[in-house]
Coordinates of C-alpha atoms in Angstrom, one line a residue:
X9 CA -33.2 -17.2 123.6
X10 CA -35.5 -19.4 121.4
X11 CA -37.7 -17.0 119.5
X12 CA -40.0 -19.7 118.2
X13 CA -40.0 -18.6 114.6
X14 CA -43.0 -19.6 112.5
X15 CA -41.9 -23.0 111.0
X16 CA -40.9 -23.1 107.4
X17 CA -42.8 -26.2 106.8
X18 CA -46.0 -24.7 108.2
X19 CA -46.1 -22.0 105.4
X20 CA -48.9 -23.0 103.0
X21 CA -48.4 -22.4 99.3
X22 CA -45.8 -19.9 98.0
X23 CA -43.8 -22.9 96.7
X24 CA -41.7 -20.7 94.4
X25 CA -40.6 -18.4 97.2
X26 CA -39.7 -21.3 99.5
X27 CA -37.8 -23.0 96.7
X28 CA -35.8 -19.9 95.9
X29 CA -34.8 -19.5 99.6
X30 CA -33.8 -23.1 99.9
X31 CA -31.7 -22.9 96.7
X32 CA -29.7 -20.0 98.2
X33 CA -29.1 -21.9 101.5
X34 CA -27.8 -24.9 99.6
X35 CA -25.6 -22.8 97.2
X36 CA -24.8 -19.3 98.5
X37 CA -23.0 -18.6 95.2
X38 CA -26.4 -17.9 93.6
X39 CA -26.3 -14.4 95.1
X40 CA -29.5 -14.1 97.1
X41 CA -33.1 -13.6 96.1
X42 CA -35.6 -10.7 95.8
X43 CA -39.1 -11.5 96.8
X44 CA -41.7 -9.1 95.4
X45 CA -45.3 -9.4 96.4
X46 CA -48.5 -8.0 98.0
X47 CA -48.7 -7.1 101.7
X48 CA -49.4 -10.1 103.9
X49 CA -48.1 -12.9 101.7
X50 CA -45.6 -14.3 104.3
X51 CA -42.5 -12.8 102.7
X52 CA -40.9 -11.9 106.0
X53 CA -42.2 -15.0 107.7
X54 CA -40.6 -17.3 105.2
X55 CA -37.2 -15.5 105.4
X56 CA -37.1 -15.6 109.2
X57 CA -38.2 -19.3 109.2
X58 CA -35.0 -20.2 107.4
X59 CA -33.0 -19.6 110.6
X60 CA -33.7 -22.9 112.4
X61 CA -33.0 -24.9 109.2
X62 CA -29.4 -23.8 108.6
X63 CA -26.3 -22.8 110.5
X64 CA -26.6 -19.3 109.0
X65 CA -28.0 -16.5 111.0
X66 CA -30.6 -14.0 109.8
X67 CA -29.0 -10.5 110.1
X68 CA -31.7 -7.9 109.5
X69 CA -30.8 -4.5 108.1
X70 CA -33.3 -1.8 109.3
X71 CA -34.4 0.9 106.8
X72 CA -33.3 3.6 109.2
X73 CA -29.8 2.3 109.6
X74 CA -27.0 4.9 109.5
X75 CA -23.8 4.5 107.5
X76 CA -21.6 4.1 110.6
X77 CA -23.8 1.3 112.0
X78 CA -23.7 -0.4 108.6
X79 CA -20.0 -0.4 107.9
X80 CA -18.7 0.1 111.4
X81 CA -17.3 3.0 113.5
X82 CA -15.0 3.9 116.3
X83 CA -15.4 1.9 119.6
X84 CA -15.5 4.9 122.0
X85 CA -15.1 2.8 125.2
X86 CA -11.9 1.1 124.0
X87 CA -10.6 4.3 122.4
X88 CA -11.0 6.3 125.7
X89 CA -9.5 3.4 127.8
X90 CA -6.5 2.7 125.6
X91 CA -5.8 6.1 124.1
X92 CA -5.8 4.7 120.6
X93 CA -8.5 4.4 117.9
X94 CA -10.3 1.0 118.0
X95 CA -12.8 -0.2 115.4
X96 CA -16.3 -1.4 116.3
X97 CA -17.8 -3.7 113.7
X98 CA -21.1 -2.9 112.0
X99 CA -23.9 -4.9 110.5
X100 CA -21.8 -5.9 107.5
X101 CA -19.4 -7.7 109.8
X102 CA -22.2 -9.6 111.5
X103 CA -23.6 -10.6 108.1
X104 CA -20.4 -12.3 106.9
X105 CA -21.2 -16.0 106.1
X106 CA -24.8 -15.3 107.1
X107 CA -28.0 -14.1 105.5
X108 CA -28.5 -10.3 105.2
X109 CA -32.2 -9.6 105.1
X110 CA -33.7 -6.3 104.1
X111 CA -37.4 -5.9 104.4
X112 CA -38.9 -3.3 102.1
X113 CA -35.6 -3.1 100.3
X114 CA -36.9 -0.6 97.7
X115 CA -37.2 2.0 100.4
X116 CA -33.5 2.0 101.4
X117 CA -31.7 5.3 101.1
X118 CA -29.5 5.5 98.0
X119 CA -26.2 5.9 99.9
X120 CA -26.9 2.7 101.8
X121 CA -27.6 0.9 98.5
X122 CA -24.3 2.2 97.1
X123 CA -22.5 0.6 100.1
X124 CA -24.3 -2.7 99.6
X125 CA -23.4 -2.7 95.9
X126 CA -19.8 -2.1 96.6
X127 CA -19.5 -4.8 99.4
X128 CA -21.5 -7.4 97.5
X129 CA -19.4 -7.0 94.4
X130 CA -16.1 -7.9 96.1
X131 CA -17.0 -9.5 99.4
X132 CA -15.0 -7.0 101.4
X133 CA -16.0 -4.0 103.5
X134 CA -13.3 -1.3 103.4
X135 CA -13.5 1.7 105.7
X136 CA -11.4 4.8 105.1
X137 CA -12.9 7.6 107.0
X138 CA -12.5 9.8 110.1
X139 CA -9.1 8.4 111.1
X140 CA -10.2 4.8 110.7
X141 CA -8.5 2.5 108.2
X142 CA -10.0 -1.0 108.4
X143 CA -11.2 -3.8 106.2
X144 CA -12.8 -7.1 106.8
X145 CA -14.5 -9.9 104.8
X146 CA -18.3 -9.5 104.3
X147 CA -19.6 -12.3 102.1
X148 CA -23.3 -12.8 102.6
X149 CA -26.6 -14.0 101.0
X150 CA -28.6 -10.9 100.2
X151 CA -32.3 -11.5 100.7
X152 CA -34.8 -8.7 100.1
X153 CA -38.5 -8.3 100.2
X154 CA -40.6 -5.5 98.6
X155 CA -43.9 -4.4 97.3
X156 CA -43.6 -2.8 93.9
X157 CA -46.4 -0.4 94.5
X158 CA -44.1 1.5 96.8
X159 CA -41.4 2.1 94.2
X160 CA -38.9 0.2 92.0
X161 CA -35.3 -0.8 92.7
X162 CA -32.4 0.7 90.8
X163 CA -31.5 -1.6 87.9
X164 CA -27.9 -2.1 89.0
X165 CA -29.0 -3.1 92.5
X166 CA -31.8 -5.3 91.1
X167 CA -29.2 -7.2 89.1
X168 CA -27.3 -8.0 92.3
X169 CA -30.0 -10.3 93.4
X170 CA -29.4 -13.8 91.9
X171 CA -33.0 -14.9 91.9
X172 CA -36.4 -13.1 91.7
X173 CA -39.8 -14.3 92.8
X174 CA -43.1 -12.6 92.3
X175 CA -45.8 -13.9 94.7
X176 CA -49.5 -13.3 95.3
X177 CA -52.0 -14.2 98.1
X178 CA -53.5 -17.7 97.9
X179 CA -56.8 -17.8 95.9
X180 CA -57.9 -21.2 97.0
X181 CA -60.6 -20.7 99.8
X182 CA -59.5 -24.0 101.5
X183 CA -55.9 -22.9 101.6
X184 CA -56.8 -19.6 103.1
X185 CA -58.8 -21.3 105.8
X186 CA -55.8 -23.5 106.6
X187 CA -53.6 -20.4 106.8
X188 CA -55.9 -18.8 109.3
X189 CA -56.1 -22.0 111.4
X190 CA -52.3 -22.3 111.5
X191 CA -51.9 -18.7 112.4
X192 CA -54.4 -18.9 115.3
X193 CA -52.7 -22.0 116.6
X194 CA -49.3 -20.4 116.4
X195 CA -50.4 -17.3 118.3
X196 CA -52.2 -19.3 121.0
X197 CA -49.1 -21.5 121.8
X198 CA -46.0 -20.8 119.8
X199 CA -43.8 -23.4 121.4
X200 CA -46.4 -26.2 121.0
X201 CA -47.1 -25.2 117.4
X202 CA -43.4 -25.3 116.5
X203 CA -42.9 -28.6 118.1
X204 CA -45.8 -30.1 116.1
X205 CA -43.9 -29.4 112.9
X206 CA -40.6 -30.7 114.4
X207 CA -40.5 -33.8 112.2
X208 CA -41.1 -31.8 109.0
X209 CA -38.5 -29.3 110.0
X210 CA -36.0 -32.1 110.6
X211 CA -36.6 -33.4 107.1
X212 CA -35.8 -30.0 105.6
X213 CA -32.5 -29.9 107.6
X214 CA -31.5 -33.3 106.3
X215 CA -32.5 -32.3 102.7
X216 CA -30.4 -29.2 102.9
X217 CA -27.4 -31.0 104.5
X218 CA -27.4 -33.8 101.9
X219 CA -27.8 -31.2 99.0
X220 CA -24.7 -29.3 100.2
X221 CA -22.7 -32.5 100.1
X222 CA -23.9 -33.3 96.6
X223 CA -22.9 -29.8 95.5
X224 CA -19.3 -30.7 96.1
X225 CA -19.5 -33.5 93.4
X226 CA -21.8 -31.6 91.0
X227 CA -20.9 -32.1 87.2
X228 CA -21.8 -29.6 84.5
X229 CA -21.4 -30.7 80.9
X230 CA -20.6 -28.6 77.8
X231 CA -24.2 -29.3 76.6
X232 CA -25.6 -27.9 79.9
X233 CA -23.6 -24.7 79.4
X234 CA -24.8 -24.3 75.8
X235 CA -28.4 -24.8 76.9
X236 CA -28.0 -22.1 79.6
X237 CA -26.5 -19.6 77.2
X238 CA -29.1 -20.3 74.6
X239 CA -31.9 -19.5 77.1
X240 CA -30.2 -16.3 78.2
X241 CA -29.8 -15.1 74.6
X242 CA -33.4 -16.1 73.8
X243 CA -34.6 -14.1 76.8
X244 CA -32.6 -11.0 75.7
X245 CA -31.1 -10.6 79.2
X246 CA -28.8 -7.7 80.2
X247 CA -25.2 -8.6 80.9
X248 CA -23.6 -12.0 81.7
X249 CA -24.5 -12.4 85.3
X250 CA -27.6 -14.3 84.3
X251 CA -25.4 -17.1 82.7
X252 CA -23.5 -17.5 86.0
X253 CA -26.5 -17.4 88.2
X254 CA -28.4 -19.9 86.1
X255 CA -25.5 -22.4 86.3
X256 CA -25.3 -22.1 90.1
X257 CA -29.1 -22.3 90.4
X258 CA -29.4 -25.4 88.2
X259 CA -26.7 -27.1 90.3
X260 CA -28.6 -26.4 93.5
X261 CA -31.9 -27.7 92.0
X262 CA -30.1 -30.9 91.0
X263 CA -28.7 -31.3 94.4
X264 CA -32.1 -30.8 96.1
X265 CA -33.4 -33.5 93.8
X266 CA -30.6 -35.9 95.0
X267 CA -28.5 -35.8 91.8
X268 CA -24.9 -34.8 91.0
X269 CA -25.6 -34.0 87.3
X270 CA -27.9 -31.3 86.0
X271 CA -30.5 -31.8 83.2
X272 CA -32.6 -29.6 80.9
X273 CA -35.4 -29.5 83.4
X274 CA -33.1 -28.1 86.1
X275 CA -31.9 -25.5 83.6
X276 CA -35.4 -24.5 82.6
X277 CA -36.5 -24.2 86.3
X278 CA -33.4 -22.1 87.0
X279 CA -34.3 -19.8 84.1
X280 CA -37.7 -19.2 85.8
X281 CA -35.9 -17.8 88.9
X282 CA -32.9 -16.1 87.3
X283 CA -34.2 -14.4 84.1
X284 CA -37.4 -12.7 85.1
X285 CA -35.8 -9.5 86.5
X286 CA -33.0 -9.4 83.9
X287 CA -35.1 -9.4 80.7
X288 CA -35.2 -6.3 78.7
X289 CA -38.7 -4.7 78.3
X290 CA -38.8 -5.5 74.5
X291 CA -38.3 -9.2 75.3
X292 CA -41.1 -9.1 77.9
X293 CA -43.5 -7.6 75.3
X294 CA -42.5 -10.2 72.7
X295 CA -43.2 -12.9 75.3
X296 CA -46.7 -11.5 75.9
X297 CA -47.3 -11.4 72.1
X298 CA -46.1 -15.0 71.8
X299 CA -48.4 -16.1 74.6
X300 CA -51.3 -14.4 72.8
X301 CA -50.4 -16.0 69.5
X302 CA -50.2 -19.4 71.1
X303 CA -53.8 -19.0 72.4
X304 CA -55.2 -18.0 69.0
X305 CA -55.6 -21.6 67.6
X306 CA -57.8 -22.5 70.5
X307 CA -60.1 -19.5 69.7
X308 CA -60.4 -20.8 66.1
X309 CA -62.0 -24.2 67.0
X310 CA -65.4 -23.0 65.8
X311 CA -64.5 -21.4 62.4
X312 CA -68.0 -21.1 61.0
X313 CA -69.4 -18.8 63.8
X314 CA -66.2 -16.9 64.3
X315 CA -65.7 -16.1 60.7
X316 CA -69.2 -14.8 60.2
X317 CA -68.8 -12.1 62.9
X318 CA -66.1 -10.2 61.1
X319 CA -68.1 -10.2 58.0
X320 CA -71.0 -8.7 59.9
X321 CA -68.7 -6.1 61.2
X322 CA -67.3 -5.4 57.8
X323 CA -70.7 -4.7 56.3
X324 CA -71.5 -1.6 58.3
X325 CA -67.9 -0.3 57.8
X326 CA -68.5 -0.4 54.1
X327 CA -71.8 1.4 54.5
X328 CA -70.1 4.0 56.7
X329 CA -67.5 4.6 54.0
X330 CA -70.2 6.0 51.8
X331 CA -71.4 8.4 54.5
X332 CA -68.3 10.5 55.2
X333 CA -68.9 12.7 52.2
X334 CA -72.1 14.0 53.7
X335 CA -70.8 13.9 57.2
X336 CA -67.6 15.7 56.3
X337 CA -69.6 18.3 54.4
X338 CA -71.8 18.9 57.4
X339 CA -68.8 19.0 59.7
X340 CA -67.1 21.5 57.3
X341 CA -70.2 23.8 57.5
X342 CA -70.1 23.6 61.3
X343 CA -66.4 24.4 61.3
X344 CA -67.0 27.4 59.1
X345 CA -69.7 28.6 61.4
X346 CA -67.4 28.1 64.4
X347 CA -64.6 30.0 62.7
X348 CA -67.0 33.0 62.0
X349 CA -68.3 32.9 65.6
X350 CA -64.9 32.3 67.3
X351 CA -63.2 35.2 69.0
X352 CA -59.7 36.2 67.7
X353 CA -56.8 34.4 69.4
X354 CA -58.9 31.3 70.1
X355 CA -58.6 29.1 67.0
X356 CA -59.8 25.6 66.4
X357 CA -57.6 23.0 68.0
X358 CA -56.8 19.3 67.6
X359 CA -55.8 16.7 70.1
X360 CA -53.0 14.1 70.1
X361 CA -52.6 10.9 72.0
X362 CA -50.0 10.3 74.6
X363 CA -46.9 8.7 73.0
X364 CA -45.0 5.8 74.4
X365 CA -43.3 6.4 77.6
X366 CA -39.6 5.6 78.1
X367 CA -37.1 4.5 80.7
X368 CA -35.5 7.4 82.5
X369 CA -31.9 7.9 83.5
X370 CA -31.2 9.7 86.7
X371 CA -31.5 13.5 86.6
X372 CA -32.3 16.3 88.9
X373 CA -31.7 19.9 90.0
X374 CA -28.1 21.0 90.1
X375 CA -26.9 20.3 93.7
X376 CA -25.7 23.3 95.8
X377 CA -24.3 23.7 99.3
X378 CA -27.4 25.3 100.8
X379 CA -28.8 23.5 103.9
X380 CA -32.3 22.4 103.2
X381 CA -35.2 20.5 104.8
X382 CA -37.4 18.1 102.9
X383 CA -37.8 14.5 101.8
X384 CA -37.4 12.8 98.5
X385 CA -35.1 10.7 96.3
X386 CA -33.9 13.0 93.6
X387 CA -31.2 15.5 94.3
X388 CA -28.4 15.4 97.0
X389 CA -28.6 18.3 99.5
X390 CA -27.0 19.3 102.8
X391 CA -29.4 18.2 105.5
X392 CA -30.7 20.7 108.0
X393 CA -31.9 18.0 110.3
X394 CA -30.2 15.1 112.1
X395 CA -31.2 12.7 109.4
X396 CA -29.1 11.7 106.3
X397 CA -25.6 10.4 105.5
X398 CA -22.8 11.7 107.8
X399 CA -20.2 12.9 105.3
X400 CA -17.8 15.1 107.3
X401 CA -17.6 17.4 110.3
X402 CA -17.6 21.1 110.9
X403 CA -16.6 23.5 113.8
X404 CA -19.7 25.6 113.1
X405 CA -22.4 25.2 115.7
X406 CA -25.8 25.0 113.9
X407 CA -27.9 22.0 114.8
X408 CA -26.4 20.4 117.9
X409 CA -25.7 17.2 115.9
X410 CA -22.6 16.2 117.8
X411 CA -19.9 14.3 116.0
X412 CA -18.6 12.5 119.1
X413 CA -15.7 10.7 117.3
X414 CA -14.4 13.8 115.7
X415 CA -14.8 15.8 119.0
X416 CA -12.8 13.2 120.9
X417 CA -10.0 13.1 118.3
X418 CA -9.8 16.9 118.5
X419 CA -9.5 16.8 122.3
X420 CA -7.2 13.8 122.6
X421 CA -3.8 15.5 121.8
X422 CA -4.4 18.0 124.7
X423 CA -5.3 15.6 127.5
X424 CA -1.9 15.7 129.2
X425 CA -2.0 19.5 129.5
X426 CA -5.6 19.5 130.8
X427 CA -6.8 18.5 134.2
X428 CA -9.0 15.4 134.1
X429 CA -11.2 16.6 137.0
X430 CA -12.3 12.9 137.5
X431 CA -13.4 12.6 133.9
X432 CA -12.1 10.1 131.3
X433 CA -11.5 12.9 128.9
X434 CA -11.6 16.7 129.2
X435 CA -13.5 18.3 126.3
X436 CA -13.6 22.1 125.8
X437 CA -15.7 24.3 123.7
X438 CA -13.1 24.5 120.9
X439 CA -13.0 20.7 120.6
X440 CA -16.7 20.3 119.7
X441 CA -17.4 19.2 116.2
X442 CA -20.8 18.8 114.5
X443 CA -21.9 16.4 111.7
X444 CA -22.6 17.6 108.2
X445 CA -25.1 15.3 106.7
X446 CA -26.3 14.7 103.1
X447 CA -29.6 13.3 101.9
X448 CA -31.9 13.6 98.9
X449 CA -34.8 15.9 98.3
X450 CA -37.7 16.0 95.8
X451 CA -37.8 18.4 92.9
X452 CA -40.5 20.4 91.2
X453 CA -40.4 19.8 87.4
X454 CA -42.3 22.5 85.5
X455 CA -42.8 21.8 81.8
X456 CA -43.5 24.9 79.7
X457 CA -44.8 23.3 76.4
X458 CA -45.5 24.9 73.1
X459 CA -49.1 23.9 72.3
X460 CA -49.4 26.0 69.1
X461 CA -50.3 24.7 65.7
X462 CA -46.6 24.0 64.8
X463 CA -46.5 21.2 67.5
X464 CA -48.8 19.1 65.4
X465 CA -46.1 18.6 62.8
X466 CA -44.4 15.2 62.7
X467 CA -46.3 14.0 65.8
X468 CA -44.1 16.2 68.1
X469 CA -46.8 16.6 70.6
X470 CA -47.3 12.8 70.8
X471 CA -43.6 12.5 71.7
X472 CA -43.7 15.3 74.2
X473 CA -46.7 13.9 76.0
X474 CA -45.0 10.5 76.2
X475 CA -41.9 12.2 77.7
X476 CA -43.9 14.1 80.3
X477 CA -45.8 10.9 81.2
X478 CA -42.5 9.1 81.7
X479 CA -41.3 11.8 84.0
X480 CA -44.5 11.8 85.9
X481 CA -44.1 8.1 86.6
X482 CA -40.5 8.6 87.6
X483 CA -41.6 11.5 89.9
X484 CA -43.9 9.1 91.8
X485 CA -41.0 6.9 92.7
X486 CA -38.7 9.9 93.5
X487 CA -41.5 11.8 95.4
X488 CA -41.3 14.7 93.0
X489 CA -44.0 17.1 91.8
X490 CA -44.6 17.7 88.1
X491 CA -46.4 20.7 86.6
X492 CA -47.4 21.3 83.0
X493 CA -47.9 24.8 81.5
X494 CA -49.1 24.9 78.0
X495 CA -49.3 28.0 75.8
X496 CA -51.3 28.6 72.6
X497 CA -53.6 31.2 71.1
X498 CA -53.2 34.4 73.2
X499 CA -52.5 32.9 76.6
X500 CA -50.8 30.3 78.8
X501 CA -52.5 28.1 81.3
X502 CA -51.6 25.6 83.9
X503 CA -52.8 22.4 82.4
X504 CA -51.4 20.2 85.1
X505 CA -51.0 21.8 88.5
X506 CA -48.1 20.6 90.7
X507 CA -48.9 17.0 91.5
X508 CA -47.6 13.5 92.2
X509 CA -50.8 11.8 90.8
X510 CA -50.0 9.7 87.8
X511 CA -53.6 9.0 87.0
X512 CA -54.6 12.7 87.2
X513 CA -51.6 13.6 85.1
X514 CA -52.5 11.1 82.4
X515 CA -56.0 12.4 82.1
X516 CA -54.9 16.0 81.8
X517 CA -52.2 15.2 79.3
X518 CA -54.6 13.2 77.2
X519 CA -57.0 16.1 76.8
X520 CA -54.3 18.7 76.0
X521 CA -55.2 20.4 72.7
X522 CA -53.0 21.9 70.0
X523 CA -53.5 24.9 67.7
X524 CA -53.3 28.6 67.2
X525 CA -50.6 31.3 67.8
X526 CA -47.5 31.0 70.0
X527 CA -47.6 33.1 73.2
X528 CA -44.2 31.9 74.4
X529 CA -43.7 35.0 76.6
X530 CA -46.9 34.2 78.4
X531 CA -45.8 30.5 78.9
X532 CA -42.5 31.5 80.4
X533 CA -44.1 34.0 82.7
X534 CA -46.8 31.5 83.8
X535 CA -44.1 28.9 84.5
X536 CA -42.1 31.4 86.7
X537 CA -45.4 32.3 88.5
X538 CA -46.0 28.7 89.4
X539 CA -42.5 28.2 90.7
X540 CA -42.6 31.4 92.8
X541 CA -45.9 30.3 94.3
X542 CA -44.6 26.8 95.2
X543 CA -41.4 28.3 96.7
X544 CA -43.5 30.4 99.0
X545 CA -45.1 27.2 100.3
X546 CA -41.9 25.3 100.4
X547 CA -38.8 27.5 100.4
X548 CA -36.4 24.5 100.3
X549 CA -37.9 23.2 97.1
X550 CA -35.6 22.8 94.1
X551 CA -37.5 23.7 90.9
X552 CA -36.6 22.9 87.3
X553 CA -38.2 24.6 84.3
X554 CA -38.0 22.7 81.0
X555 CA -39.2 24.7 77.9
X556 CA -40.2 22.9 74.7
X557 CA -40.5 25.4 71.9
X558 CA -39.1 26.6 68.6
X559 CA -38.7 30.1 70.1
X560 CA -41.0 31.8 67.4
X561 CA -43.3 33.5 69.8
X562 CA -45.7 35.9 68.1
X563 CA -47.8 37.3 70.9
X564 CA -46.6 40.0 73.3
X565 CA -47.7 40.5 76.9
X566 CA -47.6 44.3 76.4
X567 CA -48.9 45.8 73.2
X568 CA -46.1 48.3 72.8
X569 CA -43.4 45.7 72.8
X570 CA -42.3 43.4 70.0
X571 CA -42.5 39.7 70.9
X572 CA -38.9 38.8 70.4
X573 CA -37.5 41.9 72.4
X574 CA -39.9 41.1 75.2
X575 CA -38.9 37.4 75.1
X576 CA -35.3 38.3 75.7
X577 CA -36.2 40.6 78.6
X578 CA -38.1 37.8 80.2
X579 CA -35.2 35.4 79.6
X580 CA -32.8 37.8 81.3
X581 CA -35.0 38.0 84.4
X582 CA -35.2 34.2 84.5
X583 CA -31.3 34.0 84.4
X584 CA -31.2 36.3 87.5
X585 CA -33.6 33.9 89.3
X586 CA -30.9 31.8 90.9
X587 CA -33.3 29.3 92.6
X588 CA -34.2 27.5 89.4
X589 CA -32.5 25.4 86.8
X590 CA -33.7 25.7 83.2
X591 CA -33.5 23.8 79.9
X592 CA -34.7 24.6 76.4
X593 CA -35.6 21.9 73.9
X594 CA -35.7 23.4 70.4
X595 CA -38.3 21.9 68.1
X596 CA -37.4 24.1 65.1
X597 CA -36.4 22.1 62.0
X598 CA -32.9 22.3 60.6
X599 CA -32.6 24.0 57.2
X600 CA -31.9 27.3 55.3
X601 CA -34.7 29.2 57.0
X602 CA -33.7 28.3 60.6
X603 CA -34.0 31.4 62.8
X604 CA -32.3 29.9 66.0
X605 CA -34.4 32.0 68.4
X606 CA -34.7 29.1 70.9
X607 CA -30.9 28.8 71.0
X608 CA -30.6 32.5 71.7
X609 CA -33.2 32.3 74.4
X610 CA -31.3 29.4 76.1
X611 CA -28.1 31.5 76.1
X612 CA -30.0 34.4 77.6
X613 CA -31.4 32.3 80.4
X614 CA -28.1 30.4 80.9
X615 CA -30.0 27.2 80.1
X616 CA -29.0 23.8 78.8
X617 CA -29.9 23.7 75.1
X618 CA -30.8 20.7 72.9
X619 CA -32.2 20.7 69.3
X620 CA -35.1 18.4 68.6
X621 CA -33.7 17.4 65.2
X622 CA -30.7 15.9 66.8
X623 CA -32.8 13.6 68.9
X624 CA -35.0 10.6 68.3
X625 CA -38.4 10.4 69.9
X626 CA -37.0 8.8 73.1
X627 CA -34.1 11.2 73.6
X628 CA -36.1 14.1 75.1
X629 CA -35.8 12.4 78.5
X630 CA -32.2 11.2 78.2
X631 CA -30.9 14.7 77.7
X632 CA -32.8 16.2 80.6
X633 CA -30.4 14.5 83.0
X634 CA -27.6 16.8 81.8
X635 CA -29.4 19.7 83.6
X636 CA -27.6 18.5 86.7
X637 CA -24.3 19.8 85.7
X638 CA -21.4 18.7 87.9
X639 CA -22.0 18.5 91.7

């Protein structure tokens, strides 16, 4: 059936996206393309429009696909008819030598991504499960589209895409008018609209065909390879795949231009497509600085006026430098008055900025075998619903999620002894098997942070705020909730209630103040209260409590108890609370006067323990992942 796809040549603008797609059709060794862009920018339209231009089919992979439909499963009809297990191919078999297209690829389940990574790495799909042993070739062009606002891709999977294109909507009013006119004409009469672009589509077919022939005679010189490698090193890319992709892309560019030799222009254009998503963040920041520096000479074309402005700004600053003595004296008097009027336990505080955020490694609550409900992308759980990855079968009857293949295999050996009663197979109660599924669930991350005066030393609070901000951003992608409990003075307070809002979290973290005593006992108690409250709302939630402190609590909840003795009593109760995982990050300095109370607290709570002095500022996050333990 002719579906009358929107013609490729009728797409206005988006030249980079169209070029990247054509390059992959000409040279499948490039490894596919990832198209990132706003909604409604013709991403899916362009991918589907490739179908009439090439002999390759567009095989679409739905987001809701199950593992058995992806890799293949038992052909029940043939199995029942022949009495032997027969394999039914999945989407990966259909995608062989074709284009595998995934719309909203960043929303794929992790276990589906794992399969795609394995198959794309070796070009083979191997199935060893449920009595099926089968393998077949699956070599495809992987094309994905996504909108970054809905979440990022895992770095390993991102690197599997040969090229990357970032697109936006057309800004030219005339171009937007033409887009509307074309779309109206297409919707009114699709067949006539496609025929009107027949000549242009034919030219694309000829261009692709001739380019494929030129690819067979393509020559790459030693100088070309040196140029490719120098660009990769200059761009500070990760790994060596960029070198290989750039070579194959430059060859395809030369072929589309009617040549059998590549030149520097081809290599530079290939770098635009192949290096953008492989550059390390430092390199990207350096590029922005270089771009800013390159614009500075243009801003200095009028030196007289521009040089006078800084002098005008400098004059008040020198005058201001003479005022601080009086201002500081006045401020000192105000501070003394505040100290006299201030109630005990509520000392003056100071504020610290949010430190630089960091890249996170995967971490999460330690998995267990409990069956849970919920959504998310953090920790593997046993699914209580009929969604998730089918991992094995069970004879226990819980959710009526029938494992038909396993049930048939259980019944098959007894068919000669059982009467058929007109049925192809006689299944009894003892033969029935149900599916056990696995999926991911969100976590609740509760940070219990020491906000006493000691946290101001060596910018520890700046680092801590940066760490929490990084986790908050990661939680947005993983659908987690994050809560921040701070303790100082005589009390603990929930500074950041459980939330997924990055913007709200940033504002609350920015205003978190430091100073006063260390009511660690109150902080731990408040953290547990938050967790218990959230568990009442969502019993299947998997909470983690991360305590950042030196352990030197000096405020008791009960007047007749000493702070340290009460602290260990609270720690013992937390250890008995089996529904949470905990970690203690010790900020106490190494040295002769080290008390080691935080380490004792971690042992009491059966928590993961890390000393701050062993870590650089960006290691707070890296070590949090160890809280998972072994699954």
